[in-house]
Amino acid sequence: MSNEVVKYHNDLNTVPMRNWTSEEMNFFFAIIAKLRDVSTREIQFDKQGLTELSNYSLTHNKRFEETMENLVKKISQIHYIERTSNSLELMNLFSRFRVDWSNDLSDMTATVKVTEEFEYVVNRLNVEFTSYELEEFTLIRSTYAKTVYRY
């Protein structure tokens, strides 16, 4: 695993992750680490690269598929509602989050793109940001401890 640094705007810390598994959190923040400084361009991850980044021990392809499916479902629930005196706007973190795999689950790619409205979360980080080493984060097993570590 390389010395990846996870760095994002503190607004991302308001996303409730109490029902996420440790593996789902590892994958999510590995993706966030790689999205930094790519603006809203679409990026791709292969299975090997993503498992290496997130310190995931790939022993069962079916379990990996289930983890990715649960991750996609949880990511679909990440949104922000901006309310002004005259408006209400719902914004999603990703405009695209797609996972494709082969029939035997031996190969997988994930395609991710941040929405323009949320680009500031991973790209414009001058003040009010959180930063930590991805490897240290992935070594923490408890989801509660992971949340405390992020704060």
mmCIF file of C-alpha atoms in Angstrom:
data_model
loop_
_atom_site.group_PDB
_atom_site.id
_atom_site.type_symbol
_atom_site.label_atom_id
_atom_site.label_comp_id
_atom_site.label_asym_id
_atom_site.label_seq_id
_atom_site.Cartn_x
_atom_site.Cartn_y
_atom_site.Cartn_z
ATOM 1 C CA MET A 1 0.000 0.000 0.000
ATOM 2 C CA SER A 2 1.354 3.415 -0.896
ATOM 3 C CA ASN A 3 1.428 6.362 1.478
ATOM 4 C CA GLU A 4 -1.946 7.696 0.340
ATOM 5 C CA VAL A 5 -3.346 10.625 2.267
ATOM 6 C CA VAL A 6 -7.076 11.055 2.648
ATOM 7 C CA LYS A 7 -7.974 14.732 2.548
ATOM 8 C CA TYR A 8 -11.470 16.174 2.300
ATOM 9 C CA HIS A 9 -13.624 19.084 3.405
ATOM 10 C CA ASN A 10 -15.019 18.759 6.929
ATOM 11 C CA ASP A 11 -18.565 18.733 5.518
ATOM 12 C CA LEU A 12 -17.981 15.066 4.693
ATOM 13 C CA ASN A 13 -17.682 14.360 8.418
ATOM 14 C CA THR A 14 -21.397 15.110 8.754
ATOM 15 C CA VAL A 15 -22.273 11.998 6.741
ATOM 16 C CA PRO A 16 -23.644 9.413 9.189
ATOM 17 C CA MET A 17 -21.658 6.180 8.847
ATOM 18 C CA ARG A 18 -22.793 4.310 11.946
ATOM 19 C CA ASN A 19 -24.299 1.465 9.873
ATOM 20 C CA TRP A 20 -21.278 1.107 7.574
ATOM 21 C CA THR A 21 -18.900 -1.815 7.947
ATOM 22 C CA SER A 22 -15.181 -1.289 8.405
ATOM 23 C CA GLU A 23 -14.534 -2.587 4.871
ATOM 24 C CA GLU A 24 -17.112 -0.235 3.340
ATOM 25 C CA MET A 25 -15.514 2.720 5.108
ATOM 26 C CA ASN A 26 -12.058 1.627 3.904
ATOM 27 C CA PHE A 27 -13.227 1.424 0.280
ATOM 28 C CA PHE A 28 -15.065 4.742 0.487
ATOM 29 C CA PHE A 29 -12.126 6.692 1.891
ATOM 30 C CA ALA A 30 -9.669 4.983 -0.477
ATOM 31 C CA ILE A 31 -11.826 6.309 -3.321
ATOM 32 C CA ILE A 32 -12.000 9.766 -1.713
ATOM 33 C CA ALA A 33 -8.182 9.781 -1.463
ATOM 34 C CA LYS A 34 -7.848 9.128 -5.198
ATOM 35 C CA LEU A 35 -10.508 11.674 -6.203
ATOM 36 C CA ARG A 36 -8.475 14.560 -4.825
ATOM 37 C CA ASP A 37 -7.261 16.980 -7.457
ATOM 38 C CA VAL A 38 -9.060 15.334 -10.406
ATOM 39 C CA SER A 39 -11.856 17.935 -10.431
ATOM 40 C CA THR A 40 -15.045 16.273 -11.676
ATOM 41 C CA ARG A 41 -13.317 13.926 -14.120
ATOM 42 C CA GLU A 42 -14.414 10.317 -14.099
ATOM 43 C CA ILE A 43 -11.828 7.923 -12.682
ATOM 44 C CA GLN A 44 -11.619 4.135 -12.727
ATOM 45 C CA PHE A 45 -10.363 1.612 -10.225
ATOM 46 C CA ASP A 46 -9.569 -2.002 -10.955
ATOM 47 C CA LYS A 47 -10.198 -4.728 -8.417
ATOM 48 C CA GLN A 48 -6.547 -5.196 -7.505
ATOM 49 C CA GLY A 49 -5.859 -1.494 -7.099
ATOM 50 C CA LEU A 50 -8.932 -0.850 -4.978
ATOM 51 C CA THR A 51 -8.350 -3.829 -2.690
ATOM 52 C CA GLU A 52 -4.712 -2.835 -2.245
ATOM 53 C CA LEU A 53 -5.598 0.789 -1.479
ATOM 54 C CA SER A 54 -8.209 -0.209 1.080
ATOM 55 C CA ASN A 55 -6.061 -2.922 2.683
ATOM 56 C CA TYR A 56 -8.737 -5.519 1.872
ATOM 57 C CA SER A 57 -7.816 -9.187 2.061
ATOM 58 C CA LEU A 58 -9.350 -10.653 -1.077
ATOM 59 C CA THR A 59 -10.095 -14.268 -0.213
ATOM 60 C CA HIS A 60 -13.701 -14.626 -1.377
ATOM 61 C CA ASN A 61 -14.933 -12.969 -4.555
ATOM 62 C CA LYS A 62 -18.581 -13.357 -3.522
ATOM 63 C CA ARG A 63 -17.979 -11.497 -0.242
ATOM 64 C CA PHE A 64 -16.154 -8.774 -2.157
ATOM 65 C CA GLU A 65 -19.132 -8.443 -4.515
ATOM 66 C CA GLU A 66 -21.528 -8.157 -1.555
ATOM 67 C CA THR A 67 -19.334 -5.519 0.088
ATOM 68 C CA MET A 68 -19.272 -3.476 -3.125
ATOM 69 C CA GLU A 69 -23.054 -3.794 -3.514
ATOM 70 C CA ASN A 70 -23.609 -2.585 0.059
ATOM 71 C CA LEU A 71 -21.160 0.255 -0.512
ATOM 72 C CA VAL A 72 -23.037 1.405 -3.622
ATOM 73 C CA LYS A 73 -26.319 1.368 -1.690
ATOM 74 C CA LYS A 74 -24.873 3.406 1.165
ATOM 75 C CA ILE A 75 -23.196 5.879 -1.171
ATOM 76 C CA SER A 76 -26.537 6.441 -2.896
ATOM 77 C CA GLN A 77 -27.826 7.785 0.405
ATOM 78 C CA ILE A 78 -25.102 10.429 0.769
ATOM 79 C CA HIS A 79 -26.662 13.765 -0.025
ATOM 80 C CA TYR A 80 -26.759 17.320 1.174
ATOM 81 C CA ILE A 81 -29.810 19.547 1.383
ATOM 82 C CA GLU A 82 -29.123 23.234 1.010
ATOM 83 C CA ARG A 83 -31.916 25.385 2.313
ATOM 84 C CA THR A 84 -32.231 29.111 1.839
ATOM 85 C CA SER A 85 -35.149 31.360 2.695
ATOM 86 C CA ASN A 86 -36.568 30.786 -0.798
ATOM 87 C CA SER A 87 -35.287 27.407 -1.945
ATOM 88 C CA LEU A 88 -34.432 23.841 -1.175
ATOM 89 C CA GLU A 89 -31.860 21.878 -3.161
ATOM 90 C CA LEU A 90 -30.865 18.236 -2.886
ATOM 91 C CA MET A 91 -27.347 17.377 -4.070
ATOM 92 C CA ASN A 92 -25.710 13.955 -4.333
ATOM 93 C CA LEU A 93 -22.003 13.407 -3.730
ATOM 94 C CA PHE A 94 -21.425 11.362 -6.894
ATOM 95 C CA SER A 95 -22.926 11.845 -10.322
ATOM 96 C CA ARG A 96 -21.625 8.380 -11.195
ATOM 97 C CA PHE A 97 -20.664 5.391 -9.109
ATOM 98 C CA ARG A 98 -20.694 2.236 -11.190
ATOM 99 C CA VAL A 99 -19.217 -1.176 -10.437
ATOM 100 C CA ASP A 100 -18.825 -3.808 -13.194
ATOM 101 C CA TRP A 101 -17.554 -7.369 -12.771
ATOM 102 C CA SER A 102 -17.021 -10.505 -14.808
ATOM 103 C CA ASN A 103 -19.326 -13.545 -14.461
ATOM 104 C CA ASP A 104 -16.838 -15.431 -12.316
ATOM 105 C CA LEU A 105 -16.143 -12.279 -10.221
ATOM 106 C CA SER A 106 -12.423 -12.495 -11.020
ATOM 107 C CA ASP A 107 -12.341 -9.015 -12.532
ATOM 108 C CA MET A 108 -14.006 -5.803 -11.397
ATOM 109 C CA THR A 109 -13.858 -2.099 -12.222
ATOM 110 C CA ALA A 110 -15.400 0.822 -10.400
ATOM 111 C CA THR A 111 -16.077 4.090 -12.210
ATOM 112 C CA VAL A 112 -16.555 7.177 -10.047
ATOM 113 C CA LYS A 113 -17.324 10.814 -10.718
ATOM 114 C CA VAL A 114 -17.956 13.583 -8.183
ATOM 115 C CA THR A 115 -20.827 15.965 -8.889
ATOM 116 C CA GLU A 116 -19.929 19.559 -9.661
ATOM 117 C CA GLU A 117 -21.815 20.771 -6.575
ATOM 118 C CA PHE A 118 -19.673 18.596 -4.294
ATOM 119 C CA GLU A 119 -16.350 19.059 -6.039
ATOM 120 C CA TYR A 120 -15.224 21.337 -3.199
ATOM 121 C CA VAL A 121 -15.349 18.336 -0.812
ATOM 122 C CA VAL A 122 -12.286 16.731 -2.430
ATOM 123 C CA ASN A 123 -10.637 19.535 -4.399
ATOM 124 C CA ARG A 124 -10.818 22.999 -2.818
ATOM 125 C CA LEU A 125 -9.149 22.305 0.496
ATOM 126 C CA ASN A 126 -7.607 25.475 1.852
ATOM 127 C CA VAL A 127 -9.473 25.640 5.167
ATOM 128 C CA GLU A 128 -11.783 23.395 7.158
ATOM 129 C CA PHE A 129 -10.443 20.048 5.994
ATOM 130 C CA THR A 130 -9.636 16.652 7.488
ATOM 131 C CA SER A 131 -6.440 14.832 6.578
ATOM 132 C CA TYR A 132 -4.993 11.469 7.630
ATOM 133 C CA GLU A 133 -3.006 8.512 6.301
ATOM 134 C CA LEU A 134 -5.182 5.938 4.553
ATOM 135 C CA GLU A 135 -3.071 2.998 5.725
ATOM 136 C CA GLU A 136 -3.467 3.954 9.396
ATOM 137 C CA PHE A 137 -7.214 4.309 8.890
ATOM 138 C CA THR A 138 -7.572 0.895 7.223
ATOM 139 C CA LEU A 139 -5.737 -0.823 10.084
ATOM 140 C CA ILE A 140 -8.439 0.279 12.529
ATOM 141 C CA ARG A 141 -11.084 -2.447 12.780
ATOM 142 C CA SER A 142 -13.865 -0.821 14.823
ATOM 143 C CA THR A 143 -16.233 1.474 12.918
ATOM 144 C CA TYR A 144 -16.643 3.581 16.054
ATOM 145 C CA ALA A 145 -12.857 3.980 16.344
ATOM 146 C CA LYS A 146 -12.677 4.849 12.622
ATOM 147 C CA THR A 147 -15.227 7.624 13.143
ATOM 148 C CA VAL A 148 -13.359 8.998 16.151
ATOM 149 C CA TYR A 149 -10.087 8.823 14.179
ATOM 150 C CA ARG A 150 -11.626 10.866 11.327
ATOM 151 C CA TYR A 151 -12.809 13.570 13.757
#
